[in-house]
């Protein structure tokens, strides 16, 4: 059986762990653990540009998918049933995209006109 004086208490263990952790942490390169300041949110001067381009590409990609995919699916279903005389899948697709853009324009106009009320 161990004597009580041989057991280390929690405070001693935590102090040893803090010392060991501080030693390991301070040996790490400064860039890895240095916190970013609010004045410098990006580490590299060009990372903000990359973040801006990535955000813009993501928004434009989602918008394009919302506008362009549904007419393509509708025209594919129409091509399985058959087109009218003189109609083609490209004409169907162009007509569908034009309709989607017209609906989007109308919705944006209604939102802008109602915003003043």
PDB file of C-alpha atoms in Angstrom:
ATOM      1  CA  UNK A   1       0.000   0.000   0.000  1.00  0.00           C
ATOM      2  CA  UNK A   2       1.247   3.472  -0.811  1.00  0.00           C
ATOM      3  CA  UNK A   3       1.626   6.159   1.744  1.00  0.00           C
ATOM      4  CA  UNK A   4      -0.347   9.362   1.342  1.00  0.00           C
ATOM      5  CA  UNK A   5       2.854  11.401   1.162  1.00  0.00           C
ATOM      6  CA  UNK A   6       3.883   9.463  -1.970  1.00  0.00           C
ATOM      7  CA  UNK A   7       0.736  10.357  -3.908  1.00  0.00           C
ATOM      8  CA  UNK A   8       0.949  13.506  -5.911  1.00  0.00           C
ATOM      9  CA  UNK A   9      -2.009  15.808  -5.603  1.00  0.00           C
ATOM     10  CA  UNK A  10      -3.906  17.306  -8.497  1.00  0.00           C
ATOM     11  CA  UNK A  11      -2.303  20.724  -8.203  1.00  0.00           C
ATOM     12  CA  UNK A  12       1.192  19.266  -8.540  1.00  0.00           C
ATOM     13  CA  UNK A  13       0.172  17.244 -11.591  1.00  0.00           C
ATOM     14  CA  UNK A  14      -1.441  20.241 -13.259  1.00  0.00           C
ATOM     15  CA  UNK A  15       1.604  22.408 -12.565  1.00  0.00           C
ATOM     16  CA  UNK A  16       3.855  19.785 -14.167  1.00  0.00           C
ATOM     17  CA  UNK A  17       1.553  19.505 -17.163  1.00  0.00           C
ATOM     18  CA  UNK A  18       1.472  23.282 -17.623  1.00  0.00           C
ATOM     19  CA  UNK A  19       5.255  23.461 -17.530  1.00  0.00           C
ATOM     20  CA  UNK A  20       5.612  20.599 -19.973  1.00  0.00           C
ATOM     21  CA  UNK A  21       2.960  22.051 -22.276  1.00  0.00           C
ATOM     22  CA  UNK A  22       4.518  25.513 -22.203  1.00  0.00           C
ATOM     23  CA  UNK A  23       7.904  24.119 -23.129  1.00  0.00           C
ATOM     24  CA  UNK A  24       6.524  22.183 -26.094  1.00  0.00           C
ATOM     25  CA  UNK A  25       4.320  25.081 -27.168  1.00  0.00           C
ATOM     26  CA  UNK A  26       7.134  27.618 -27.088  1.00  0.00           C
ATOM     27  CA  UNK A  27       9.319  25.374 -29.256  1.00  0.00           C
ATOM     28  CA  UNK A  28       6.753  25.442 -32.061  1.00  0.00           C
ATOM     29  CA  UNK A  29       7.343  27.936 -34.868  1.00  0.00           C
ATOM     30  CA  UNK A  30       5.819  31.289 -34.023  1.00  0.00           C
ATOM     31  CA  UNK A  31       3.550  31.396 -37.094  1.00  0.00           C
ATOM     32  CA  UNK A  32       1.673  28.217 -36.139  1.00  0.00           C
ATOM     33  CA  UNK A  33       0.395  29.373 -32.776  1.00  0.00           C
ATOM     34  CA  UNK A  34       0.407  33.129 -33.178  1.00  0.00           C
ATOM     35  CA  UNK A  35      -3.135  34.461 -33.049  1.00  0.00           C
ATOM     36  CA  UNK A  36      -4.286  36.688 -35.852  1.00  0.00           C
ATOM     37  CA  UNK A  37      -4.993  40.254 -34.905  1.00  0.00           C
ATOM     38  CA  UNK A  38      -8.187  42.000 -36.025  1.00  0.00           C
ATOM     39  CA  UNK A  39      -6.067  44.357 -38.112  1.00  0.00           C
ATOM     40  CA  UNK A  40      -4.658  41.404 -40.092  1.00  0.00           C
ATOM     41  CA  UNK A  41      -7.413  38.808 -40.671  1.00  0.00           C
ATOM     42  CA  UNK A  42      -5.461  37.037 -43.445  1.00  0.00           C
ATOM     43  CA  UNK A  43      -1.893  35.813 -43.093  1.00  0.00           C
ATOM     44  CA  UNK A  44      -0.912  36.557 -46.678  1.00  0.00           C
ATOM     45  CA  UNK A  45      -1.653  39.773 -48.548  1.00  0.00           C
ATOM     46  CA  UNK A  46      -3.200  37.798 -51.429  1.00  0.00           C
ATOM     47  CA  UNK A  47      -5.418  35.503 -49.367  1.00  0.00           C
ATOM     48  CA  UNK A  48      -8.180  38.102 -49.184  1.00  0.00           C
ATOM     49  CA  UNK A  49      -8.255  38.173 -52.962  1.00  0.00           C
ATOM     50  CA  UNK A  50      -8.457  34.384 -53.139  1.00  0.00           C
ATOM     51  CA  UNK A  51     -11.257  34.383 -50.555  1.00  0.00           C
ATOM     52  CA  UNK A  52     -13.139  37.054 -52.495  1.00  0.00           C
ATOM     53  CA  UNK A  53     -12.790  35.186 -55.791  1.00  0.00           C
ATOM     54  CA  UNK A  54     -13.847  31.905 -54.198  1.00  0.00           C
ATOM     55  CA  UNK A  55     -16.925  33.498 -52.610  1.00  0.00           C
ATOM     56  CA  UNK A  56     -17.895  35.172 -55.872  1.00  0.00           C
ATOM     57  CA  UNK A  57     -17.434  31.958 -57.844  1.00  0.00           C
ATOM     58  CA  UNK A  58     -19.552  30.039 -55.335  1.00  0.00           C
ATOM     59  CA  UNK A  59     -22.406  32.557 -55.497  1.00  0.00           C
ATOM     60  CA  UNK A  60     -22.321  32.747 -59.297  1.00  0.00           C
ATOM     61  CA  UNK A  61     -22.166  28.949 -59.562  1.00  0.00           C
ATOM     62  CA  UNK A  62     -25.253  28.489 -57.397  1.00  0.00           C
ATOM     63  CA  UNK A  63     -27.115  31.253 -59.256  1.00  0.00           C
ATOM     64  CA  UNK A  64     -26.224  29.726 -62.621  1.00  0.00           C
ATOM     65  CA  UNK A  65     -27.350  26.306 -61.458  1.00  0.00           C
ATOM     66  CA  UNK A  66     -30.689  27.697 -60.269  1.00  0.00           C
ATOM     67  CA  UNK A  67     -31.302  29.501 -63.564  1.00  0.00           C
ATOM     68  CA  UNK A  68     -29.853  26.999 -66.053  1.00  0.00           C
ATOM     69  CA  UNK A  69     -30.575  23.509 -64.694  1.00  0.00           C
ATOM     70  CA  UNK A  70     -34.421  23.465 -64.549  1.00  0.00           C
ATOM     71  CA  UNK A  71     -34.918  24.424 -68.234  1.00  0.00           C
ATOM     72  CA  UNK A  72     -32.445  21.711 -69.213  1.00  0.00           C
ATOM     73  CA  UNK A  73     -34.372  19.104 -67.244  1.00  0.00           C
ATOM     74  CA  UNK A  74     -37.675  20.268 -68.721  1.00  0.00           C
ATOM     75  CA  UNK A  75     -36.291  20.147 -72.265  1.00  0.00           C
ATOM     76  CA  UNK A  76     -34.856  16.692 -71.690  1.00  0.00           C
ATOM     77  CA  UNK A  77     -38.293  15.482 -70.584  1.00  0.00           C
ATOM     78  CA  UNK A  78     -39.852  17.206 -73.612  1.00  0.00           C
ATOM     79  CA  UNK A  79     -37.374  15.522 -75.961  1.00  0.00           C
ATOM     80  CA  UNK A  80     -38.460  12.107 -74.650  1.00  0.00           C
ATOM     81  CA  UNK A  81     -42.084  12.956 -75.465  1.00  0.00           C
ATOM     82  CA  UNK A  82     -41.214  14.661 -78.736  1.00  0.00           C
ATOM     83  CA  UNK A  83     -41.009  18.242 -79.912  1.00  0.00           C
ATOM     84  CA  UNK A  84     -43.460  20.149 -82.067  1.00  0.00           C
ATOM     85  CA  UNK A  85     -42.648  20.632 -85.749  1.00  0.00           C
ATOM     86  CA  UNK A  86     -39.675  22.957 -86.192  1.00  0.00           C
ATOM     87  CA  UNK A  87     -38.727  22.857 -82.502  1.00  0.00           C
ATOM     88  CA  UNK A  88     -35.403  21.544 -81.207  1.00  0.00           C
ATOM     89  CA  UNK A  89     -33.768  20.953 -77.866  1.00  0.00           C
ATOM     90  CA  UNK A  90     -31.567  24.051 -78.248  1.00  0.00           C
ATOM     91  CA  UNK A  91     -34.572  26.268 -79.006  1.00  0.00           C
ATOM     92  CA  UNK A  92     -36.445  24.741 -76.077  1.00  0.00           C
ATOM     93  CA  UNK A  93     -33.465  25.364 -73.809  1.00  0.00           C
ATOM     94  CA  UNK A  94     -33.038  28.976 -74.974  1.00  0.00           C
ATOM     95  CA  UNK A  95     -36.740  29.625 -74.463  1.00  0.00           C
ATOM     96  CA  UNK A  96     -36.617  28.108 -70.968  1.00  0.00           C
ATOM     97  CA  UNK A  97     -33.567  30.129 -69.899  1.00  0.00           C
ATOM     98  CA  UNK A  98     -35.140  33.338 -71.246  1.00  0.00           C
ATOM     99  CA  UNK A  99     -38.296  32.567 -69.275  1.00  0.00           C
ATOM    100  CA  UNK A 100     -36.289  31.960 -66.072  1.00  0.00           C
ATOM    101  CA  UNK A 101     -34.405  35.246 -66.506  1.00  0.00           C
ATOM    102  CA  UNK A 102     -37.680  37.108 -67.136  1.00  0.00           C
ATOM    103  CA  UNK A 103     -39.194  35.593 -63.968  1.00  0.00           C
ATOM    104  CA  UNK A 104     -36.090  36.520 -61.974  1.00  0.00           C
ATOM    105  CA  UNK A 105     -36.197  40.071 -63.326  1.00  0.00           C
ATOM    106  CA  UNK A 106     -39.886  40.382 -62.450  1.00  0.00           C
ATOM    107  CA  UNK A 107     -39.308  39.119 -58.914  1.00  0.00           C
ATOM    108  CA  UNK A 108     -36.438  41.535 -58.359  1.00  0.00           C
ATOM    109  CA  UNK A 109     -38.497  44.429 -59.684  1.00  0.00           C
ATOM    110  CA  UNK A 110     -41.406  43.553 -57.376  1.00  0.00           C
ATOM    111  CA  UNK A 111     -39.039  43.352 -54.393  1.00  0.00           C
ATOM    112  CA  UNK A 112     -37.539  46.748 -55.233  1.00  0.00           C
ATOM    113  CA  UNK A 113     -40.911  48.387 -55.805  1.00  0.00           C
ATOM    114  CA  UNK A 114     -42.355  47.017 -52.567  1.00  0.00           C
ATOM    115  CA  UNK A 115     -39.300  47.981 -50.526  1.00  0.00           C
ATOM    116  CA  UNK A 116     -40.408  51.612 -50.372  1.00  0.00           C
ATOM    117  CA  UNK A 117     -43.751  50.830 -48.726  1.00  0.00           C
TER     118      UNK A 117
END
